[in-house]
PDB file of C-alpha atoms and ligand atoms in Angstrom:
ATOM      1  CA  GLY P   1       0.144  -0.213  -0.103  1.00  0.00           C
ATOM      2  CA  LYS P   2       1.530   2.894   1.385  1.00  0.00           C
ATOM      3  CA  ALA P   3       5.063   1.529   1.560  1.00  0.00           C
ATOM      4  CA  GLN P   4       5.131   0.685  -1.646  1.00  0.00           C
ATOM      5  CA  LEU P   5       4.042   3.970  -3.282  1.00  0.00           C
ATOM      6  CA  TYR P   6       7.314   5.551  -1.128  1.00  0.00           C
ATOM      7  CA  VAL P   7       9.617   3.161  -2.321  1.00  0.00           C
ATOM      8  CA  ASP P   8       8.166   3.929  -5.801  1.00  0.00           C
ATOM      9  CA  ASN P   9       8.475   7.510  -5.552  1.00  0.00           C
ATOM     10  CA  ALA P  10      11.917   6.558  -3.884  1.00  0.00           C
ATOM     11  CA  PRO P  11      15.541   7.346  -5.908  1.00  0.00           C
ATOM     12  CA  SER P  12      17.099   4.325  -7.110  1.00  0.00           C
ATOM     13  CA  GLU P  13      19.090   3.713  -4.203  1.00  0.00           C
ATOM     14  CA  VAL P  14      16.189   4.319  -1.683  1.00  0.00           C
ATOM     15  CA  LYS P  15      14.166   1.324  -4.104  1.00  0.00           C
ATOM     16  CA  GLU P  16      17.636  -0.951  -4.393  1.00  0.00           C
ATOM     17  CA  LEU P  17      18.380  -0.843  -0.788  1.00  0.00           C
ATOM     18  CA  ALA P  18      14.351  -2.017  -0.273  1.00  0.00           C
ATOM     19  CA  GLN P  19      14.527  -4.541  -2.629  1.00  0.00           C
ATOM     20  CA  THR P  20      17.784  -6.111  -1.469  1.00  0.00           C
ATOM     21  CA  LEU P  21      16.100  -5.721   2.297  1.00  0.00           C
ATOM     22  CA  THR P  22      12.581  -7.940   0.969  1.00  0.00           C
ATOM     23  CA  MET P  23      15.435 -10.574  -0.387  1.00  0.00           C
ATOM     24  CA  LEU P  24      16.936 -10.476   3.004  1.00  0.00           C
ATOM     25  CA  LEU P  25      13.589 -10.719   4.619  1.00  0.00           C
ATOM     26  CA  SER P  26      12.452 -13.854   2.692  1.00  0.00           C
ATOM     27  CA  ARG P  27      16.124 -15.845   3.143  1.00  0.00           C
ATOM     28  CA  LEU P  28      15.683 -15.164   6.861  1.00  0.00           C
ATOM     29  CA  SER P  29      12.254 -16.605   6.798  1.00  0.00           C
ATOM     30  CA  GLN P  30      12.708 -19.522   4.670  1.00  0.00           C
ATOM     31  CA  SER P  31      15.630 -20.590   6.980  1.00  0.00           C
ATOM     32  CA  TRP P  32      13.169 -20.024  10.133  1.00  0.00           C
ATOM     33  CA  GLU P  33      10.719 -22.396   8.527  1.00  0.00           C
ATOM     34  CA  GLN P  34      13.268 -24.694   7.533  1.00  0.00           C
ATOM     35  CA  GLU P  35      15.034 -24.661  11.591  1.00  0.00           C
ATOM     36  CA  ARG P  36      10.865 -25.335  12.142  1.00  0.00           C
ATOM     37  CA  GLU P  37      11.431 -28.229  10.186  1.00  0.00           C
ATOM     38  CA  PHE P  38      14.056 -29.571  11.502  1.00  0.00           C
ATOM     39  CA  VAL P  39      13.490 -29.155  14.711  1.00  0.00           C
ATOM     40  CA  SER P  40       9.668 -31.621  13.964  1.00  0.00           C
ATOM     41  CA  ASN P  41      11.271 -33.553  11.588  1.00  0.00           C
ATOM     42  CA  VAL P  42      14.148 -34.529  14.560  1.00  0.00           C
ATOM     43  CA  SER P  43      11.581 -34.608  17.137  1.00  0.00           C
ATOM     44  CA  HIS P  44       9.215 -37.338  15.335  1.00  0.00           C
ATOM     45  CA  GLU P  45      11.974 -39.455  14.193  1.00  0.00           C
ATOM     46  CA  LEU P  46      13.341 -39.726  18.109  1.00  0.00           C
ATOM     47  CA  ARG P  47      10.869 -40.454  19.289  1.00  0.00           C
ATOM     48  CA  THR P  48       9.377 -42.441  17.533  1.00  0.00           C
ATOM     49  CA  PRO P  49      11.712 -45.591  18.791  1.00  0.00           C
ATOM     50  CA  LEU P  50      12.240 -43.770  21.697  1.00  0.00           C
ATOM     51  CA  THR P  51       7.879 -45.094  22.296  1.00  0.00           C
ATOM     52  CA  ILE P  52       9.121 -48.760  21.680  1.00  0.00           C
ATOM     53  CA  VAL P  53      12.336 -48.554  23.651  1.00  0.00           C
ATOM     54  CA  HIS P  54      10.251 -47.263  26.960  1.00  0.00           C
ATOM     55  CA  GLY P  55       7.393 -49.796  26.334  1.00  0.00           C
ATOM     56  CA  TYR P  56      10.438 -52.416  26.371  1.00  0.00           C
ATOM     57  CA  LEU P  57      11.276 -51.546  29.041  1.00  0.00           C
ATOM     58  CA  GLN P  58       8.185 -51.190  30.708  1.00  0.00           C
ATOM     59  CA  SER P  59       7.029 -54.684  29.860  1.00  0.00           C
ATOM     60  CA  VAL P  60      10.299 -56.070  30.861  1.00  0.00           C
ATOM     61  CA  LEU P  61       9.806 -54.759  34.401  1.00  0.00           C
ATOM     62  CA  ARG P  62       6.448 -55.713  34.989  1.00  0.00           C
ATOM     63  CA  ARG P  63       6.732 -58.983  33.577  1.00  0.00           C
ATOM     64  CA  GLN P  64      10.194 -59.924  34.790  1.00  0.00           C
ATOM     65  CA  ASN P  65      10.374 -60.212  38.958  1.00  0.00           C
ATOM     66  CA  ASN P  66      13.262 -61.738  38.997  1.00  0.00           C
ATOM     67  CA  LEU P  67      15.372 -59.878  38.359  1.00  0.00           C
ATOM     68  CA  THR P  68      18.236 -58.476  41.584  1.00  0.00           C
ATOM     69  CA  GLU P  69      17.623 -55.481  42.047  1.00  0.00           C
ATOM     70  CA  ILE P  70      21.093 -53.652  40.904  1.00  0.00           C
ATOM     71  CA  GLN P  71      18.767 -55.086  37.275  1.00  0.00           C
ATOM     72  CA  GLN P  72      15.465 -53.649  38.562  1.00  0.00           C
ATOM     73  CA  GLU P  73      16.984 -49.964  39.193  1.00  0.00           C
ATOM     74  CA  ALA P  74      18.725 -49.941  36.311  1.00  0.00           C
ATOM     75  CA  LEU P  75      16.302 -50.601  34.311  1.00  0.00           C
ATOM     76  CA  GLU P  76      13.606 -48.189  35.956  1.00  0.00           C
ATOM     77  CA  THR P  77      15.988 -45.457  35.183  1.00  0.00           C
ATOM     78  CA  ALA P  78      15.942 -46.282  32.295  1.00  0.00           C
ATOM     79  CA  ALA P  79      12.377 -46.004  31.548  1.00  0.00           C
ATOM     80  CA  SER P  80      12.549 -42.754  33.738  1.00  0.00           C
ATOM     81  CA  GLU P  81      14.642 -40.959  31.265  1.00  0.00           C
ATOM     82  CA  ALA P  82      12.787 -42.819  28.363  1.00  0.00           C
ATOM     83  CA  GLU P  83       9.348 -41.782  29.340  1.00  0.00           C
ATOM     84  CA  ARG P  84      11.312 -37.872  30.185  1.00  0.00           C
ATOM     85  CA  THR P  85      12.653 -37.423  26.843  1.00  0.00           C
ATOM     86  CA  ILE P  86       9.884 -38.871  25.102  1.00  0.00           C
ATOM     87  CA  ARG P  87       7.943 -35.718  26.890  1.00  0.00           C
ATOM     88  CA  LEU P  88      10.690 -33.423  25.823  1.00  0.00           C
ATOM     89  CA  LEU P  89      10.372 -34.523  22.140  1.00  0.00           C
ATOM     90  CA  GLN P  90       6.440 -33.902  22.372  1.00  0.00           C
ATOM     91  CA  ASP P  91       6.999 -30.731  24.006  1.00  0.00           C
ATOM     92  CA  LEU P  92       9.124 -29.806  20.716  1.00  0.00           C
ATOM     93  CA  LEU P  93       7.056 -31.097  18.288  1.00  0.00           C
ATOM     94  CA  ASP P  94       4.152 -28.895  20.317  1.00  0.00           C
ATOM     95  CA  LEU P  95       6.243 -25.673  20.007  1.00  0.00           C
ATOM     96  CA  ALA P  96       7.091 -26.497  16.547  1.00  0.00           C
ATOM     97  CA  ARG P  97       3.807 -27.071  15.222  1.00  0.00           C
ATOM     98  CA  ALA P  98       2.224 -23.458  16.504  1.00  0.00           C
ATOM     99  CA  ASP P  99       5.578 -21.655  15.434  1.00  0.00           C
ATOM    100  CA  SER P 100       4.582 -22.930  12.485  1.00  0.00           C
ATOM    101  CA  GLY P 101       0.189 -22.327  13.017  1.00  0.00           C
ATOM    102  CA  TYR P 102      -0.909 -26.210  12.700  1.00  0.00           C
ATOM    103  CA  LEU P 103      -1.547 -26.081  16.495  1.00  0.00           C
ATOM    104  CA  ASN P 104      -5.104 -26.706  16.353  1.00  0.00           C
ATOM    105  CA  PHE P 105      -7.151 -26.240  19.166  1.00  0.00           C
ATOM    106  CA  GLN P 106     -10.880 -27.910  19.720  1.00  0.00           C
ATOM    107  CA  MET P 107     -12.569 -25.302  21.592  1.00  0.00           C
ATOM    108  CA  LYS P 108     -16.219 -25.835  24.052  1.00  0.00           C
ATOM    109  CA  SER P 109     -17.569 -24.347  26.710  1.00  0.00           C
ATOM    110  CA  TYR P 110     -16.448 -26.122  29.876  1.00  0.00           C
ATOM    111  CA  VAL P 111     -17.165 -25.453  33.776  1.00  0.00           C
ATOM    112  CA  LEU P 112     -13.950 -24.771  35.220  1.00  0.00           C
ATOM    113  CA  ASN P 113     -14.634 -25.881  38.422  1.00  0.00           C
ATOM    114  CA  ASP P 114     -15.490 -29.041  37.585  1.00  0.00           C
ATOM    115  CA  LEU P 115     -12.317 -29.449  34.966  1.00  0.00           C
ATOM    116  CA  VAL P 116     -10.203 -28.329  37.498  1.00  0.00           C
ATOM    117  CA  GLU P 117     -11.192 -30.808  39.609  1.00  0.00           C
ATOM    118  CA  GLU P 118     -10.658 -33.859  38.244  1.00  0.00           C
ATOM    119  CA  VAL P 119      -7.093 -31.796  36.754  1.00  0.00           C
ATOM    120  CA  VAL P 120      -6.450 -32.290  40.564  1.00  0.00           C
ATOM    121  CA  VAL P 121      -7.702 -35.738  40.937  1.00  0.00           C
ATOM    122  CA  MET P 122      -4.845 -36.624  37.520  1.00  0.00           C
ATOM    123  CA  ALA P 123      -2.361 -34.923  40.049  1.00  0.00           C
ATOM    124  CA  GLN P 124      -2.827 -36.311  42.395  1.00  0.00           C
ATOM    125  CA  LYS P 125      -1.718 -40.189  41.377  1.00  0.00           C
ATOM    126  CA  TYR P 126       1.437 -38.902  41.010  1.00  0.00           C
ATOM    127  CA  SER P 127       1.955 -37.190  43.888  1.00  0.00           C
ATOM    128  CA  ASP P 128       0.485 -37.070  47.221  1.00  0.00           C
ATOM    129  CA  ARG P 129       1.290 -33.353  47.415  1.00  0.00           C
ATOM    130  CA  LEU P 130      -2.389 -31.946  49.496  1.00  0.00           C
ATOM    131  CA  ILE P 131      -4.531 -29.956  46.458  1.00  0.00           C
ATOM    132  CA  THR P 132      -7.029 -27.280  47.511  1.00  0.00           C
ATOM    133  CA  ILE P 133      -9.554 -25.280  45.328  1.00  0.00           C
ATOM    134  CA  GLU P 134     -11.225 -22.240  46.551  1.00  0.00           C
ATOM    135  CA  SER P 135     -13.503 -21.283  44.416  1.00  0.00           C
ATOM    136  CA  THR P 136     -15.631 -18.102  44.301  1.00  0.00           C
ATOM    137  CA  ALA P 137     -18.206 -18.513  41.660  1.00  0.00           C
ATOM    138  CA  TYR P 138     -19.887 -21.593  40.232  1.00  0.00           C
ATOM    139  CA  PRO P 139     -20.716 -23.157  37.561  1.00  0.00           C
ATOM    140  CA  ILE P 140     -17.723 -21.163  36.008  1.00  0.00           C
ATOM    141  CA  GLU P 141     -17.661 -21.247  32.250  1.00  0.00           C
ATOM    142  CA  VAL P 142     -14.871 -21.599  30.128  1.00  0.00           C
ATOM    143  CA  LYS P 143     -13.765 -22.138  26.002  1.00  0.00           C
ATOM    144  CA  ILE P 144     -10.962 -24.032  26.262  1.00  0.00           C
ATOM    145  CA  ASP P 145      -9.465 -27.597  24.267  1.00  0.00           C
ATOM    146  CA  TYR P 146      -9.916 -29.821  26.761  1.00  0.00           C
ATOM    147  CA  SER P 147      -6.485 -31.616  26.237  1.00  0.00           C
ATOM    148  CA  ARG P 148      -4.192 -28.547  25.887  1.00  0.00           C
ATOM    149  CA  PHE P 149      -6.702 -27.225  29.021  1.00  0.00           C
ATOM    150  CA  LYS P 150      -5.290 -30.307  31.326  1.00  0.00           C
ATOM    151  CA  GLN P 151      -2.074 -30.133  29.516  1.00  0.00           C
ATOM    152  CA  ILE P 152      -1.505 -26.557  31.037  1.00  0.00           C
ATOM    153  CA  LEU P 153      -2.382 -26.958  34.411  1.00  0.00           C
ATOM    154  CA  LEU P 154      -0.861 -30.161  34.714  1.00  0.00           C
ATOM    155  CA  ASN P 155       2.330 -28.386  34.295  1.00  0.00           C
ATOM    156  CA  LEU P 156       1.911 -25.878  36.049  1.00  0.00           C
ATOM    157  CA  ILE P 157       0.782 -27.703  39.784  1.00  0.00           C
ATOM    158  CA  ASP P 158       3.837 -29.993  39.002  1.00  0.00           C
ATOM    159  CA  ASN P 159       6.158 -27.274  38.943  1.00  0.00           C
ATOM    160  CA  ALA P 160       4.843 -25.528  41.979  1.00  0.00           C
ATOM    161  CA  ILE P 161       4.838 -28.851  43.657  1.00  0.00           C
ATOM    162  CA  LYS P 162       8.868 -29.233  42.133  1.00  0.00           C
ATOM    163  CA  TYR P 163       9.771 -25.751  43.129  1.00  0.00           C
ATOM    164  CA  SER P 164       8.700 -26.166  46.748  1.00  0.00           C
ATOM    165  CA  GLU P 165       8.914 -27.966  50.220  1.00  0.00           C
ATOM    166  CA  ALA P 166       6.710 -31.293  50.376  1.00  0.00           C
ATOM    167  CA  SER P 167       4.741 -29.690  54.170  1.00  0.00           C
ATOM    168  CA  THR P 168       3.103 -26.752  51.179  1.00  0.00           C
ATOM    169  CA  PRO P 169       0.320 -26.840  49.792  1.00  0.00           C
ATOM    170  CA  ILE P 170      -0.922 -25.894  46.808  1.00  0.00           C
ATOM    171  CA  ILE P 171      -3.644 -23.763  46.216  1.00  0.00           C
ATOM    172  CA  LEU P 172      -6.170 -23.745  43.069  1.00  0.00           C
ATOM    173  CA  LYS P 173      -7.482 -20.409  43.412  1.00  0.00           C
ATOM    174  CA  LEU P 174     -11.057 -19.861  40.747  1.00  0.00           C
ATOM    175  CA  ASN P 175     -13.090 -16.501  39.958  1.00  0.00           C
ATOM    176  CA  GLN P 176     -15.251 -14.916  37.457  1.00  0.00           C
ATOM    177  CA  PHE P 177     -14.301 -11.541  36.098  1.00  0.00           C
ATOM    178  CA  HIS P 178     -16.496 -10.451  33.574  1.00  0.00           C
ATOM    179  CA  ASP P 179     -15.942 -12.242  30.354  1.00  0.00           C
ATOM    180  CA  LYS P 180     -13.491 -13.929  32.141  1.00  0.00           C
ATOM    181  CA  ALA P 181     -12.947 -16.787  33.955  1.00  0.00           C
ATOM    182  CA  ILE P 182      -9.108 -16.839  36.196  1.00  0.00           C
ATOM    183  CA  ILE P 183      -7.470 -19.352  37.526  1.00  0.00           C
ATOM    184  CA  GLN P 184      -4.230 -19.508  39.880  1.00  0.00           C
ATOM    185  CA  ILE P 185      -2.302 -21.738  40.881  1.00  0.00           C
ATOM    186  CA  CYS P 186      -0.067 -20.504  44.166  1.00  0.00           C
ATOM    187  CA  ASP P 187       2.791 -21.841  46.229  1.00  0.00           C
ATOM    188  CA  LYS P 188       4.316 -21.118  48.886  1.00  0.00           C
ATOM    189  CA  GLY P 189       7.438 -22.759  48.031  1.00  0.00           C
ATOM    190  CA  TYR P 190      10.930 -21.272  47.200  1.00  0.00           C
ATOM    191  CA  GLY P 191       9.297 -17.624  44.764  1.00  0.00           C
ATOM    192  CA  ILE P 192      11.309 -16.304  41.503  1.00  0.00           C
ATOM    193  CA  PRO P 193      13.809 -13.523  41.811  1.00  0.00           C
ATOM    194  CA  LEU P 194      12.154 -10.584  40.266  1.00  0.00           C
ATOM    195  CA  GLN P 195      14.332 -10.237  37.210  1.00  0.00           C
ATOM    196  CA  HIS P 196      13.382 -13.506  36.200  1.00  0.00           C
ATOM    197  CA  GLN P 197      10.471 -13.360  36.109  1.00  0.00           C
ATOM    198  CA  THR P 198       9.611 -12.144  32.893  1.00  0.00           C
ATOM    199  CA  ARG P 199      11.905 -14.758  31.357  1.00  0.00           C
ATOM    200  CA  ILE P 200      11.080 -17.962  33.154  1.00  0.00           C
ATOM    201  CA  PHE P 201       8.724 -18.374  29.969  1.00  0.00           C
ATOM    202  CA  GLU P 202      11.349 -17.941  26.964  1.00  0.00           C
ATOM    203  CA  ARG P 203      12.765 -21.652  25.626  1.00  0.00           C
ATOM    204  CA  PHE P 204      14.967 -23.369  27.679  1.00  0.00           C
ATOM    205  CA  TYR P 205      15.230 -20.463  30.366  1.00  0.00           C
ATOM    206  CA  ARG P 206      15.296 -21.982  33.874  1.00  0.00           C
ATOM    207  CA  VAL P 207      16.470 -19.664  37.228  1.00  0.00           C
ATOM    208  CA  ASP P 208      19.043 -21.529  38.798  1.00  0.00           C
ATOM    209  CA  GLU P 209      20.585 -24.659  37.556  1.00  0.00           C
ATOM    210  CA  SER P 210      21.847 -26.074  40.888  1.00  0.00           C
ATOM    211  CA  ARG P 211      18.474 -26.379  42.149  1.00  0.00           C
ATOM    212  CA  SER P 212      16.829 -26.872  39.185  1.00  0.00           C
ATOM    213  CA  HIS P 213      18.930 -29.163  37.396  1.00  0.00           C
ATOM    214  CA  ALA P 214      17.789 -31.876  40.320  1.00  0.00           C
ATOM    215  CA  THR P 215      14.057 -31.191  39.532  1.00  0.00           C
ATOM    216  CA  GLY P 216      15.025 -32.961  36.083  1.00  0.00           C
ATOM    217  CA  GLY P 217      13.037 -30.315  33.287  1.00  0.00           C
ATOM    218  CA  CYS P 218      13.832 -29.301  30.867  1.00  0.00           C
ATOM    219  CA  GLY P 219      13.234 -25.171  30.813  1.00  0.00           C
ATOM    220  CA  LEU P 220      10.268 -25.748  28.475  1.00  0.00           C
ATOM    221  CA  GLY P 221       7.183 -25.890  30.034  1.00  0.00           C
ATOM    222  CA  LEU P 222       6.127 -22.419  30.758  1.00  0.00           C
ATOM    223  CA  SER P 223       7.105 -21.442  27.113  1.00  0.00           C
ATOM    224  CA  ILE P 224       4.448 -24.708  26.292  1.00  0.00           C
ATOM    225  CA  VAL P 225       1.752 -23.047  28.893  1.00  0.00           C
ATOM    226  CA  LYS P 226       2.479 -19.613  27.582  1.00  0.00           C
ATOM    227  CA  THR P 227       1.687 -21.233  23.690  1.00  0.00           C
ATOM    228  CA  LEU P 228      -0.697 -22.902  24.540  1.00  0.00           C
ATOM    229  CA  VAL P 229      -3.431 -19.958  26.114  1.00  0.00           C
ATOM    230  CA  GLU P 230      -2.096 -18.475  24.514  1.00  0.00           C
ATOM    231  CA  GLY P 231      -3.564 -20.223  21.493  1.00  0.00           C
ATOM    232  CA  MET P 232      -6.903 -20.081  23.244  1.00  0.00           C
ATOM    233  CA  GLY P 233      -7.025 -16.319  23.652  1.00  0.00           C
ATOM    234  CA  GLY P 234      -6.055 -16.297  26.620  1.00  0.00           C
ATOM    235  CA  SER P 235      -3.221 -14.843  28.764  1.00  0.00           C
ATOM    236  CA  VAL P 236      -0.929 -16.254  32.061  1.00  0.00           C
ATOM    237  CA  SER P 237       1.216 -14.270  34.035  1.00  0.00           C
ATOM    238  CA  VAL P 238       3.920 -14.548  36.547  1.00  0.00           C
ATOM    239  CA  GLN P 239       3.774 -12.973  40.664  1.00  0.00           C
ATOM    240  CA  SER P 240       5.868 -14.054  42.819  1.00  0.00           C
ATOM    241  CA  LYS P 241       8.305 -13.064  46.050  1.00  0.00           C
ATOM    242  CA  LEU P 242      12.067 -15.148  46.577  1.00  0.00           C
ATOM    243  CA  GLY P 243      11.717 -17.075  49.503  1.00  0.00           C
ATOM    244  CA  GLU P 244       7.622 -16.647  49.988  1.00  0.00           C
ATOM    245  CA  GLY P 245       5.508 -17.813  47.157  1.00  0.00           C
ATOM    246  CA  SER P 246       4.230 -17.829  43.591  1.00  0.00           C
ATOM    247  CA  VAL P 247       1.422 -17.088  41.995  1.00  0.00           C
ATOM    248  CA  PHE P 248       0.491 -17.872  37.796  1.00  0.00           C
ATOM    249  CA  THR P 249      -2.231 -16.330  37.050  1.00  0.00           C
ATOM    250  CA  ILE P 250      -4.402 -17.765  33.918  1.00  0.00           C
ATOM    251  CA  THR P 251      -7.250 -15.245  32.225  1.00  0.00           C
ATOM    252  CA  LEU P 252      -9.523 -17.233  29.968  1.00  0.00           C
ATOM    253  CA  LEU P 253     -12.409 -16.369  27.732  1.00  0.00           C
ATOM    254  CA  THR P 254     -15.711 -17.475  28.790  1.00  0.00           C
TER     255      THR P 254
HETATM  256  P1  LIG H 301      11.640 -26.650  34.317  1.00  0.00           P
HETATM  257  O1  LIG H 301      10.705 -26.302  35.403  1.00  0.00           O
HETATM  258  O2  LIG H 301      11.301 -27.671  33.558  1.00  0.00           O
HETATM  259  O3  LIG H 301      12.846 -25.839  34.765  1.00  0.00           O
HETATM  260  P2  LIG H 301      10.083 -24.377  33.761  1.00  0.00           P
HETATM  261  O4  LIG H 301      10.190 -23.631  32.026  1.00  0.00           O
HETATM  262  O5  LIG H 301       8.859 -25.328  34.078  1.00  0.00           O
HETATM  263  O6  LIG H 301      10.880 -25.690  32.809  1.00  0.00           O
HETATM  264  O7  LIG H 301       9.974 -23.270  34.470  1.00  0.00           O
HETATM  265  C1  LIG H 301      10.982 -22.517  33.954  1.00  0.00           C
HETATM  266  C2  LIG H 301      11.920 -21.866  34.936  1.00  0.00           C
HETATM  267  O8  LIG H 301      10.809 -20.906  36.442  1.00  0.00           O
HETATM  268  C3  LIG H 301      12.229 -23.011  35.994  1.00  0.00           C
HETATM  269  O9  LIG H 301      13.591 -23.960  36.123  1.00  0.00           O
HETATM  270  C4  LIG H 301      11.967 -22.772  37.737  1.00  0.00           C
HETATM  271  O10 LIG H 301      13.495 -21.901  37.890  1.00  0.00           O
HETATM  272  C5  LIG H 301      10.675 -22.068  37.228  1.00  0.00           C
HETATM  273  N1  LIG H 301       9.801 -22.201  38.454  1.00  0.00           N
HETATM  274  C6  LIG H 301       9.223 -22.244  37.257  1.00  0.00           C
HETATM  275  N2  LIG H 301       7.598 -22.362  37.967  1.00  0.00           N
HETATM  276  C7  LIG H 301       7.940 -22.005  38.974  1.00  0.00           C
HETATM  277  C8  LIG H 301       7.744 -21.590  41.529  1.00  0.00           C
HETATM  278  N3  LIG H 301       6.238 -22.847  40.839  1.00  0.00           N
HETATM  279  N4  LIG H 301       8.154 -21.663  42.144  1.00  0.00           N
HETATM  280  C9  LIG H 301       9.491 -20.999  41.166  1.00  0.00           C
HETATM  281  N5  LIG H 301       9.984 -21.503  40.434  1.00  0.00           N
HETATM  282  C10 LIG H 301       9.822 -22.118  39.462  1.00  0.00           C
END
């Protein structure tokens, strides 16, 4: 439109510059596209055999009851590492898909209160941490993609558990404000220093490698959460105080 008009009437140097810039941009976007495709292909190719390896390990662990303690431990470690890597690959695949606009969402209406309770029951299968729900209204309607929503909430609950002491509770607060549904995941854990708070949603970003290392993540969880929440038309933010705890707030449309 207007920019093209300027370029057409500009001196030849400016025209050349504009053409060069256009060409560079198109090359750049091509190489981004190639990188995304590469990540996506590699993730996919690695995930398939790893899933098979994991399956075999599980079946040996289930069927063999004459394993020595050392064998048992070795197989369990191998299986859990395979599982962690499969999850990482799935995350990379989701992010690559989101980047290229291929992540699709099946949006439907649900009662948020019931949904959150369902996810908590699921989370309690992996952890015996006390997780309580506090709602200010019932029913709070939300429009979300069911499996993506579960993924988001499990990710945030998982973090709340990982980055706090076992004796502290996790509280999920549900609110409605005009046409917005608000979910807050609150922990009384280690907290996040202010200067890191905006960066934790970046890919592979972790606050404290030494402390985070033991918890076995790789810094992709929150970038997935952000991508998925925004993909459903919502937003996510954090409030945290070092040594006191963190609150992750998800806002969704009703
Ligand atoms: P991961 O947990 O795999 O490291 P995430 O993307 O989920 O990756 O989180 C990024 C970083 O943000 C974590 O390494 C941790 O330092 C910090 N973090 C996330 N959630 C919490 C929380 N509830 N309390 C304190 N720190 C957190």
